[in-house]
Coordinates of C-alpha atoms and ligand atoms in Angstrom, one line a residue:
M13 CA 89.4 98.2 130.4
Q14 CA 88.2 97.2 126.9
N15 CA 84.4 96.8 126.6
F16 CA 82.8 93.4 126.7
D17 CA 80.6 93.4 123.6
S18 CA 82.2 90.3 122.1
S19 CA 80.2 90.3 118.8
R20 CA 81.4 93.9 118.2
R21 CA 84.9 93.0 119.0
S22 CA 85.0 90.0 116.8
A23 CA 83.5 92.0 113.9
L24 CA 86.2 94.6 114.4
K25 CA 88.8 91.8 114.6
T26 CA 87.7 90.2 111.4
L27 CA 87.7 93.6 109.6
L28 CA 91.1 94.5 110.9
G29 CA 92.5 91.3 109.7
V30 CA 92.1 92.4 106.1
L31 CA 93.4 96.0 106.6
A32 CA 96.9 96.8 105.4
L33 CA 99.2 99.3 107.1
P34 CA 98.0 102.9 106.8
T35 CA 99.3 104.8 103.8
F36 CA 100.5 107.9 105.7
Y37 CA 103.9 106.2 106.5
T38 CA 106.7 107.7 104.4
V39 CA 110.3 106.7 104.4
A40 CA 112.7 109.5 105.0
Q41 CA 116.3 109.6 103.9
A42 CA 119.1 108.8 106.4
D43 CA 119.8 111.6 108.8
T44 CA 123.2 113.2 108.3
Q45 CA 122.9 116.2 110.5
L46 CA 123.3 114.5 113.9
P47 CA 126.2 112.5 115.3
R48 CA 125.8 108.8 114.4
P49 CA 123.8 107.1 117.1
P50 CA 125.8 104.6 119.0
S51 CA 124.2 101.2 118.3
D52 CA 125.8 98.3 120.3
A53 CA 124.8 95.1 122.0
N54 CA 122.6 97.1 124.5
V55 CA 120.7 99.2 122.1
L56 CA 119.8 99.3 118.4
F57 CA 119.0 102.7 116.9
L58 CA 116.6 102.7 114.0
Q59 CA 115.8 105.5 111.5
R60 CA 112.8 105.9 109.3
H61 CA 114.5 104.2 106.3
D62 CA 115.3 101.1 108.3
A63 CA 113.3 98.0 107.6
E64 CA 112.5 97.4 111.3
Y65 CA 111.4 101.0 112.0
L66 CA 107.6 100.5 111.4
K67 CA 107.5 97.4 113.5
H68 CA 109.0 99.1 116.5
R69 CA 107.0 102.3 116.0
Q70 CA 103.7 100.5 116.0
I71 CA 101.2 101.3 118.7
F72 CA 97.7 100.1 119.3
N73 CA 95.9 103.2 118.2
K74 CA 96.1 103.7 114.4
R75 CA 94.7 107.2 114.8
I76 CA 98.1 108.5 115.9
T77 CA 100.4 109.3 113.1
L78 CA 103.5 110.6 114.9
M79 CA 106.9 109.5 113.5
P80 CA 110.0 109.7 115.8
R81 CA 113.3 110.5 114.1
F82 CA 115.0 107.7 115.9
I83 CA 113.9 104.6 117.7
A84 CA 116.2 103.2 120.3
V85 CA 115.3 99.5 120.8
C86 CA 116.8 98.9 124.3
Y87 CA 117.7 95.5 125.5
N88 CA 118.7 96.5 129.1
E89 CA 119.3 99.4 131.4
T90 CA 122.7 100.2 129.8
G91 CA 120.9 100.6 126.4
V92 CA 118.4 103.0 128.0
Q93 CA 121.2 105.0 129.5
T94 CA 123.0 105.2 126.1
A95 CA 119.8 106.3 124.4
I96 CA 119.1 109.1 126.9
R97 CA 122.6 110.3 126.8
Y98 CA 122.4 110.5 123.0
A99 CA 119.1 112.4 123.3
N100 CA 120.8 114.9 125.7
Q101 CA 123.8 115.3 123.3
T102 CA 121.5 115.9 120.3
N103 CA 118.8 117.8 122.2
L104 CA 116.0 115.4 121.1
A105 CA 112.8 114.9 123.0
V106 CA 112.4 111.4 124.5
S107 CA 109.2 109.4 124.7
V108 CA 108.9 105.9 126.2
K109 CA 107.0 102.9 124.8
S110 CA 106.4 99.7 126.7
G111 CA 103.1 98.1 125.7
G112 CA 102.1 100.9 123.2
H113 CA 98.5 101.1 124.4
C114 CA 98.3 104.8 125.4
F115 CA 95.0 106.1 124.1
E116 CA 96.7 109.3 122.8
G117 CA 99.9 107.8 121.6
Y118 CA 102.1 109.5 124.3
S119 CA 104.6 106.8 123.8
L120 CA 105.4 108.3 120.4
N121 CA 106.6 111.7 119.4
E122 CA 107.2 113.6 116.2
G123 CA 110.9 114.0 115.2
G124 CA 112.3 113.0 118.6
L125 CA 113.8 109.8 120.0
L126 CA 111.6 106.9 121.0
I127 CA 112.8 104.5 123.6
D128 CA 111.2 101.1 122.8
L129 CA 111.3 98.6 125.6
S130 CA 109.2 95.9 123.9
L131 CA 112.2 93.5 123.7
F132 CA 113.3 94.1 127.3
N133 CA 110.4 92.0 128.7
K134 CA 111.6 89.1 130.9
L135 CA 109.7 88.0 134.0
S136 CA 111.0 86.3 137.1
Y137 CA 109.1 85.0 140.1
S138 CA 110.6 84.3 143.5
A139 CA 108.7 81.6 145.4
D140 CA 110.5 82.6 148.6
S141 CA 109.5 86.3 148.6
K142 CA 106.4 85.7 146.4
T143 CA 107.5 88.7 144.3
L144 CA 107.6 89.2 140.6
V145 CA 110.2 91.2 138.8
A146 CA 109.0 92.4 135.4
Q147 CA 111.2 94.1 132.9
A148 CA 109.5 97.1 131.5
G149 CA 108.4 95.7 128.1
A150 CA 106.3 92.9 129.7
K151 CA 102.7 92.7 128.7
L152 CA 99.7 91.7 130.9
G153 CA 98.8 88.5 129.0
K154 CA 102.3 87.1 129.5
V155 CA 102.3 88.2 133.2
Y156 CA 99.1 86.3 134.0
E157 CA 100.3 83.2 132.0
Y158 CA 103.7 83.3 133.8
L159 CA 102.2 83.6 137.3
A160 CA 99.3 81.1 136.9
P161 CA 101.3 77.9 137.4
H162 CA 102.5 79.4 140.7
K163 CA 98.9 80.1 141.6
R164 CA 99.7 83.8 141.9
L165 CA 98.6 87.1 140.2
I166 CA 99.2 90.8 140.3
P167 CA 95.9 92.7 140.2
A168 CA 96.0 94.2 136.7
G169 CA 93.8 94.9 133.7
S170 CA 92.5 92.2 131.4
C171 CA 93.7 93.1 127.9
A172 CA 96.7 90.9 127.0
G173 CA 98.6 93.5 124.9
V174 CA 98.6 96.3 127.6
G175 CA 102.1 97.0 129.1
V176 CA 102.6 96.3 132.7
A177 CA 104.7 99.5 132.7
G178 CA 102.1 102.1 131.5
L179 CA 99.3 100.4 133.4
T180 CA 101.2 100.5 136.8
L181 CA 102.6 104.0 136.3
G182 CA 99.1 105.4 135.8
G183 CA 97.4 103.3 138.5
G184 CA 96.0 100.1 137.0
Y185 CA 92.6 98.7 137.8
G186 CA 90.8 95.5 136.7
F187 CA 88.9 92.4 137.9
F188 CA 91.0 92.1 141.1
A189 CA 91.4 95.7 142.2
R190 CA 88.5 95.7 144.6
Q191 CA 90.0 92.8 146.4
Y192 CA 93.7 93.5 146.2
G193 CA 94.0 97.2 145.2
L194 CA 95.3 98.9 142.0
T195 CA 98.2 97.4 140.1
C196 CA 100.4 100.2 141.5
D197 CA 99.5 99.2 145.1
S198 CA 101.3 95.9 144.6
L199 CA 104.5 97.7 143.4
K200 CA 107.3 97.2 145.8
R201 CA 110.4 98.6 144.0
V202 CA 111.4 100.3 140.8
Q203 CA 114.6 100.9 138.9
L204 CA 114.6 104.0 136.6
V205 CA 116.9 105.8 134.3
D206 CA 116.3 109.5 134.8
G207 CA 116.4 112.4 132.3
K208 CA 120.2 112.8 132.9
G209 CA 120.9 109.1 132.2
N210 CA 121.5 108.0 135.8
L211 CA 120.2 104.6 136.9
L212 CA 118.3 105.0 140.2
D213 CA 116.6 102.6 142.6
S214 CA 113.6 103.3 144.7
K215 CA 115.4 101.4 147.6
D216 CA 117.6 104.5 147.9
N217 CA 114.9 107.0 146.9
P218 CA 111.5 106.1 148.3
E219 CA 110.0 109.2 146.6
L220 CA 110.5 107.3 143.3
L221 CA 108.2 104.5 144.4
W222 CA 105.6 107.0 145.6
A223 CA 105.6 108.7 142.1
C224 CA 105.6 105.4 140.2
R225 CA 102.5 104.4 142.0
G226 CA 100.2 106.2 139.6
G227 CA 102.1 109.4 138.8
N228 CA 104.8 108.6 136.3
N229 CA 103.6 107.9 132.8
G230 CA 106.6 109.1 130.7
S231 CA 107.2 112.1 132.9
F232 CA 110.7 112.1 134.4
G233 CA 112.4 108.8 133.8
V234 CA 112.3 105.4 132.1
V235 CA 111.3 102.7 134.5
T236 CA 113.3 99.6 133.6
R237 CA 112.3 97.1 136.2
F238 CA 109.2 96.7 138.4
T239 CA 109.1 94.4 141.5
F240 CA 105.6 93.5 142.6
N241 CA 104.1 91.7 145.6
T242 CA 101.9 88.9 144.2
H243 CA 98.6 87.6 145.5
P244 CA 96.9 84.2 145.5
A245 CA 95.1 83.5 142.2
P246 CA 91.6 82.1 142.6
N247 CA 90.7 78.6 141.4
F248 CA 87.7 79.8 139.4
F249 CA 86.6 82.8 137.5
R250 CA 82.8 83.3 137.0
S251 CA 81.2 85.7 134.5
Y252 CA 77.6 86.8 134.2
R253 CA 76.3 89.0 131.4
F254 CA 73.0 90.8 130.8
K255 CA 71.9 92.6 127.6
Y256 CA 69.1 95.1 127.2
K257 CA 68.3 96.1 123.7
N258 CA 66.6 99.0 121.8
L259 CA 66.5 101.3 124.9
N260 CA 65.0 104.7 124.9
L261 CA 66.3 107.4 127.2
V262 CA 63.8 106.6 130.0
Q263 CA 64.7 102.9 130.0
A264 CA 68.4 103.6 129.8
T265 CA 68.2 106.0 132.7
A266 CA 66.2 103.5 134.8
L267 CA 68.7 100.8 134.1
A268 CA 71.6 103.1 135.0
K269 CA 70.0 104.1 138.3
R270 CA 69.3 100.4 139.1
W271 CA 72.9 99.3 138.5
F272 CA 74.5 102.2 140.4
D273 CA 72.1 101.6 143.3
L274 CA 73.0 97.9 143.4
M275 CA 76.8 98.2 143.3
P276 CA 77.4 99.2 146.9
S277 CA 76.5 95.7 147.9
L278 CA 78.8 94.1 145.4
P279 CA 81.2 91.7 147.2
T280 CA 84.8 93.0 147.0
T281 CA 85.9 89.8 145.1
A282 CA 83.5 90.8 142.3
Y283 CA 83.7 93.4 139.6
S284 CA 81.0 94.9 137.3
S285 CA 80.9 97.1 134.2
W286 CA 77.9 98.9 132.7
V287 CA 78.5 99.4 128.9
L288 CA 76.0 101.4 126.8
N289 CA 76.7 101.1 123.1
R290 CA 74.3 103.6 121.6
N291 CA 70.9 102.1 122.5
Q292 CA 72.1 98.7 123.7
L293 CA 73.3 98.0 127.2
T294 CA 75.5 95.2 128.4
I295 CA 76.2 94.6 132.1
L296 CA 79.0 92.3 133.0
M297 CA 79.8 90.9 136.4
T298 CA 82.7 88.7 137.4
D299 CA 83.4 87.0 140.7
M300 CA 86.2 84.8 141.9
R301 CA 84.5 83.2 144.9
P302 CA 81.4 81.0 145.4
S303 CA 78.3 83.0 144.9
T304 CA 76.9 84.9 148.0
N305 CA 73.4 86.0 148.9
A306 CA 74.4 89.6 148.1
L307 CA 75.6 88.6 144.6
Q308 CA 72.4 86.5 144.0
A309 CA 70.2 89.5 145.0
I310 CA 72.1 91.7 142.4
L311 CA 71.8 89.1 139.7
K312 CA 68.1 88.7 140.3
S313 CA 67.5 92.4 140.1
L314 CA 69.6 92.8 136.9
S315 CA 67.6 90.0 135.2
K316 CA 64.4 92.2 135.2
G317 CA 63.8 93.5 131.7
A318 CA 67.0 91.9 130.2
S319 CA 66.6 90.8 126.6
D320 CA 69.4 88.3 126.9
I321 CA 70.9 86.6 129.9
M322 CA 74.0 84.6 129.4
P323 CA 74.2 81.3 131.4
V324 CA 76.8 81.8 134.1
R325 CA 80.3 80.8 132.9
K326 CA 82.6 79.1 135.3
D327 CA 86.2 79.0 133.9
S328 CA 89.5 78.1 135.4
F329 CA 91.3 81.3 136.5
L330 CA 93.5 81.6 133.4
A331 CA 90.7 80.6 131.0
G332 CA 88.5 83.3 132.5
I333 CA 91.2 85.9 132.1
K334 CA 91.9 84.9 128.5
R335 CA 88.2 85.3 127.7
Y336 CA 88.7 89.1 128.2
R337 CA 92.1 89.4 126.6
G338 CA 90.8 91.6 123.8
G339 CA 92.1 92.0 120.2
Q340 CA 95.8 92.4 119.6
E341 CA 95.6 94.1 116.2
P342 CA 95.9 97.9 116.1
M343 CA 92.7 99.8 115.5
Y344 CA 91.3 103.3 115.0
F345 CA 89.8 104.7 118.2
K346 CA 89.4 107.8 120.3
N347 CA 88.9 106.7 123.9
V348 CA 89.0 108.9 127.0
S349 CA 88.3 109.0 130.7
A350 CA 84.7 110.0 131.2
G351 CA 85.5 110.8 134.8
Y352 CA 85.1 109.4 138.3
Y353 CA 81.7 109.2 140.0
Q354 CA 80.2 108.5 143.4
S355 CA 76.8 107.5 142.2
F356 CA 74.4 108.0 139.3
K357 CA 73.8 111.5 140.7
S358 CA 77.3 112.5 139.5
I359 CA 76.2 112.1 135.8
E360 CA 72.4 112.5 136.1
A361 CA 72.4 116.0 134.7
A362 CA 74.6 115.1 131.8
F363 CA 73.1 111.7 130.9
P364 CA 70.1 112.8 128.7
D365 CA 72.3 114.9 126.4
I366 CA 75.0 112.2 126.3
F367 CA 72.5 109.5 125.4
K368 CA 71.1 111.8 122.6
A369 CA 74.6 112.6 121.2
M370 CA 75.4 108.8 121.2
Q371 CA 72.3 108.0 119.2
A372 CA 72.8 111.0 116.8
S373 CA 76.4 110.2 115.8
P374 CA 77.0 108.4 112.5
L375 CA 79.8 106.5 114.2
K376 CA 78.0 103.3 115.4
Q377 CA 80.6 102.1 117.8
N378 CA 80.4 104.7 120.5
L379 CA 80.2 103.5 124.0
L380 CA 79.9 104.8 127.6
Q381 CA 81.5 102.2 129.9
I382 CA 81.3 102.6 133.7
N383 CA 83.4 100.3 135.9
T384 CA 83.2 99.6 139.6
L385 CA 86.0 100.7 141.9
G386 CA 85.9 100.8 145.7
G387 CA 86.9 98.0 148.1
A388 CA 90.7 97.8 148.6
I389 CA 91.3 100.7 146.3
N390 CA 89.9 103.0 149.1
D391 CA 92.5 101.9 151.7
A392 CA 93.9 104.9 153.5
G393 CA 97.4 103.4 153.8
K394 CA 97.6 103.0 150.1
A395 CA 96.6 106.6 149.6
A396 CA 99.5 107.9 151.7
S397 CA 102.1 105.8 149.8
S398 CA 101.0 106.5 146.2
A399 CA 100.7 109.5 143.9
Y400 CA 97.4 108.0 142.5
P401 CA 94.8 110.5 143.9
H402 CA 91.3 109.3 143.1
R403 CA 90.7 106.5 145.7
S404 CA 87.5 107.7 147.2
Y405 CA 85.4 107.3 144.0
A406 CA 83.2 104.3 143.6
F407 CA 83.0 104.4 139.8
L408 CA 85.2 105.2 136.7
G409 CA 83.7 106.1 133.4
E410 CA 85.3 105.7 130.0
Y411 CA 84.0 106.9 126.7
Q412 CA 85.0 104.9 123.6
V413 CA 84.6 105.6 119.9
Y414 CA 85.9 103.0 117.4
Y415 CA 85.8 103.5 113.6
D416 CA 87.1 101.8 110.5
K417 CA 88.3 104.7 108.2
A418 CA 91.1 107.1 109.0
S419 CA 88.9 109.9 107.6
D420 CA 86.4 109.4 110.5
G421 CA 89.1 110.6 113.0
N422 CA 87.9 114.2 113.3
R423 CA 84.3 113.0 113.7
A424 CA 85.3 110.7 116.6
V425 CA 87.2 113.5 118.3
D426 CA 84.3 115.9 117.8
L427 CA 81.9 113.4 119.4
V428 CA 84.2 112.9 122.4
N429 CA 84.6 116.7 122.8
Q430 CA 80.8 117.0 122.9
I431 CA 80.5 114.3 125.6
Q432 CA 83.3 115.8 127.7
K433 CA 81.7 119.2 127.5
R434 CA 78.5 117.8 129.0
L435 CA 80.4 115.9 131.7
T436 CA 82.3 119.0 132.7
A437 CA 79.1 121.0 132.8
A438 CA 77.7 118.4 135.2
G439 CA 80.7 119.0 137.5
I440 CA 82.9 116.0 136.6
Q441 CA 86.4 117.1 137.3
A442 CA 88.5 114.1 138.2
H443 CA 89.9 111.9 135.4
Y444 CA 92.0 108.8 135.1
A445 CA 95.6 109.5 133.8
N446 CA 95.7 106.1 132.1
Y447 CA 92.7 107.2 130.0
P448 CA 94.1 110.5 128.8
D449 CA 92.3 113.0 126.6
I450 CA 94.7 115.5 124.8
N451 CA 91.9 118.1 124.8
L452 CA 91.2 118.0 128.5
P453 CA 91.8 121.4 130.1
N454 CA 93.2 121.4 133.6
W455 CA 94.5 117.9 133.1
Q456 CA 97.2 118.4 135.8
E457 CA 94.5 118.7 138.5
A458 CA 92.1 116.2 136.8
Y459 CA 94.7 113.4 136.7
Y460 CA 96.9 114.0 139.7
G461 CA 94.9 116.3 142.1
A462 CA 97.0 117.2 145.2
S463 CA 99.9 115.0 144.1
Y464 CA 100.8 117.2 141.1
A465 CA 103.0 119.7 143.0
R466 CA 105.0 116.9 144.6
L467 CA 105.4 115.3 141.2
Q468 CA 106.7 118.5 139.8
K469 CA 109.3 118.7 142.5
L470 CA 110.6 115.3 141.5
K471 CA 110.6 116.4 137.8
H472 CA 112.9 119.2 138.8
Q473 CA 115.3 116.8 140.4
L474 CA 115.3 114.0 137.9
D475 CA 114.7 115.7 134.6
P476 CA 115.6 119.4 134.9
D477 CA 115.9 119.7 131.1
N478 CA 112.5 118.2 130.4
R479 CA 114.2 115.6 128.2
I480 CA 111.4 113.0 128.8
R481 CA 108.1 114.5 127.8
H482 CA 104.7 114.3 126.0
P483 CA 101.8 116.7 125.8
Q484 CA 100.5 115.7 129.3
S485 CA 103.7 114.8 131.1
V486 CA 104.5 116.5 134.5
Q487 CA 105.8 120.0 133.7
L488 CA 108.7 121.9 135.3
Ligands
FAD518 C1 92.7 97.9 124.8 C2 93.0 98.6 126.1 C3 92.6 98.1 127.3 C4 92.9 98.7 128.5 N1 92.5 98.1 129.7 C5 92.8 98.7 130.8 C6 92.4 98.2 132.1 O1 91.8 97.1 132.1 N2 92.8 98.8 133.2 C7 93.5 100.0 133.2 O2 93.7 100.5 134.3 N3 93.9 100.5 132.1 C8 93.6 100.0 130.9 N4 94.0 100.5 129.7 C9 94.7 101.8 129.8 C10 96.2 101.5 130.0 O3 96.4 101.3 131.4 C11 97.1 102.6 129.5 O4 96.9 102.8 128.1 C12 98.5 102.3 129.8 O5 99.2 103.5 129.9 C13 99.2 101.5 128.7 O6 100.5 101.1 129.0 P1 101.4 100.6 127.9 O7 102.7 100.3 128.5 O8 100.7 99.5 127.1 O9 101.5 101.9 126.9 P2 102.5 102.8 126.3 O10 101.8 103.5 125.2 O11 103.8 102.1 126.0 O12 102.8 103.8 127.5 C14 101.8 104.5 128.1 C15 102.3 105.7 128.9 O13 103.2 105.3 129.8 C16 104.5 105.8 129.6 N5 105.5 104.7 129.8 C17 105.5 103.5 129.2 N6 106.5 102.8 129.6 C18 107.2 103.5 130.5 C19 108.3 103.3 131.3 N7 109.0 102.1 131.2 N8 108.8 104.2 132.1 C20 108.2 105.4 132.1 N9 107.1 105.7 131.4 C21 106.6 104.8 130.6 C22 104.5 106.3 128.2 O14 105.3 107.5 128.1 C23 103.1 106.7 128.0 O15 102.8 108.0 128.5 C24 93.7 99.9 128.5 C25 94.1 100.5 127.3 C26 93.7 99.8 126.1 C27 94.2 100.5 124.8

């Protein structure tokens, strides 16, 4: 989830508005060594010299400079099948892009074939079954807007540009997860084109559904359609925000302990995030129901020592969601999972060094964000029917570094590596697959835990040539 420091975000937005496309893009000559790709009404193949290439290559993270040899813009399942068969014929690696928000750019590749689903993005809601069918290119902002008149939602993240595909395939948490579960828990059915080009349906192969609930980000097939159970949307969306400025280590530690200790009594309709931006802390809380005594007690405790308390905001459901929709323009960043925690104890040993490294970095926009999990995510039934393995944890950390100049990329990566080293030394081992870090050792275990071996079995069945792959896709 993107952080909630709105002044920082609008400053970045303003800045990004005046930046041109990065200069590393080069236009290559037409490819003559491979058979001509078969563009037709179902799929449009683009090469680097084509005018539309850069538009379809674009992803949210400007740090990633990978350039696929071909982009197959697919309009339907047949287009995806054609693209995969062409990749098999030409022995090209395939990557899959839906919303393009992967932190490490795993939806791109260098010199291979990119399947771009951005134009295959229709939504359809059935009032009878209360289900939503989303084509793979649909983005979250549109999903919320489309379902709101039906007074329904799927529990997803808040940033409008994130793809429903990548979010669901890696788990998916947000404001409603404690009440309704992860995004992948509402997934009812998928259709997928496998590495051989076959169109499969989870109705005939339940293992597919299990894997697509948190275990299939670009690993063994291209999911083309997602069917979700929907849930009642609340009438109102309340937000509360507290800021604490100019903190030293002792103060930041005390505020962290306080927040962690309060969160077990957070109602399951509510969500909170703890966001430390160097020496300034922002705590956000949202709730969808009338305030309870438990919530009031938390708010009262958080108000102690706050430098700035925002008056409670009561928005309509959709207005509340839109408030947190985030920027749409690509930016430079290095964000990673900072691990799952049970309580402050999980990071207590690492916290002083992390705090010091944050202050010492010349990169001013570096943040540790911790989000509440728990509630419906912990449901044992959901655990059995999904590949997502980290249900028992109460908190998820994310470390974010934003910067303005491409030349600061190595600095950002170095800072993240320092932070990860400290977290690992403190015993943090479980990480969120949707917040990947390309430098994470043992990522198989960290992202998928005990599900990994079962995912590998499926990889053997569906993609025995490892056609669909990226640096942290499930391996044969
Ligand atoms: C600004 C921002 C805000 C975010 N907020 C949240 C949040 O609130 N909650 C949360 O849980 N996560 C959040 N994330 C993380 C997000 O869930 C992941 O980045 C997610 O993978 C993005 O999906 P996508 O379709 O946009 O990305 P893409 O880059 O298109 O794809 C991401 C991954 O999924 C694979 N993939 C994409 N489409 C398909 C498909 N159709 N079939 C098979 N594989 C596919 C790709 O190969 C890639 O590995 C956020 C990320 C960003 C950048």
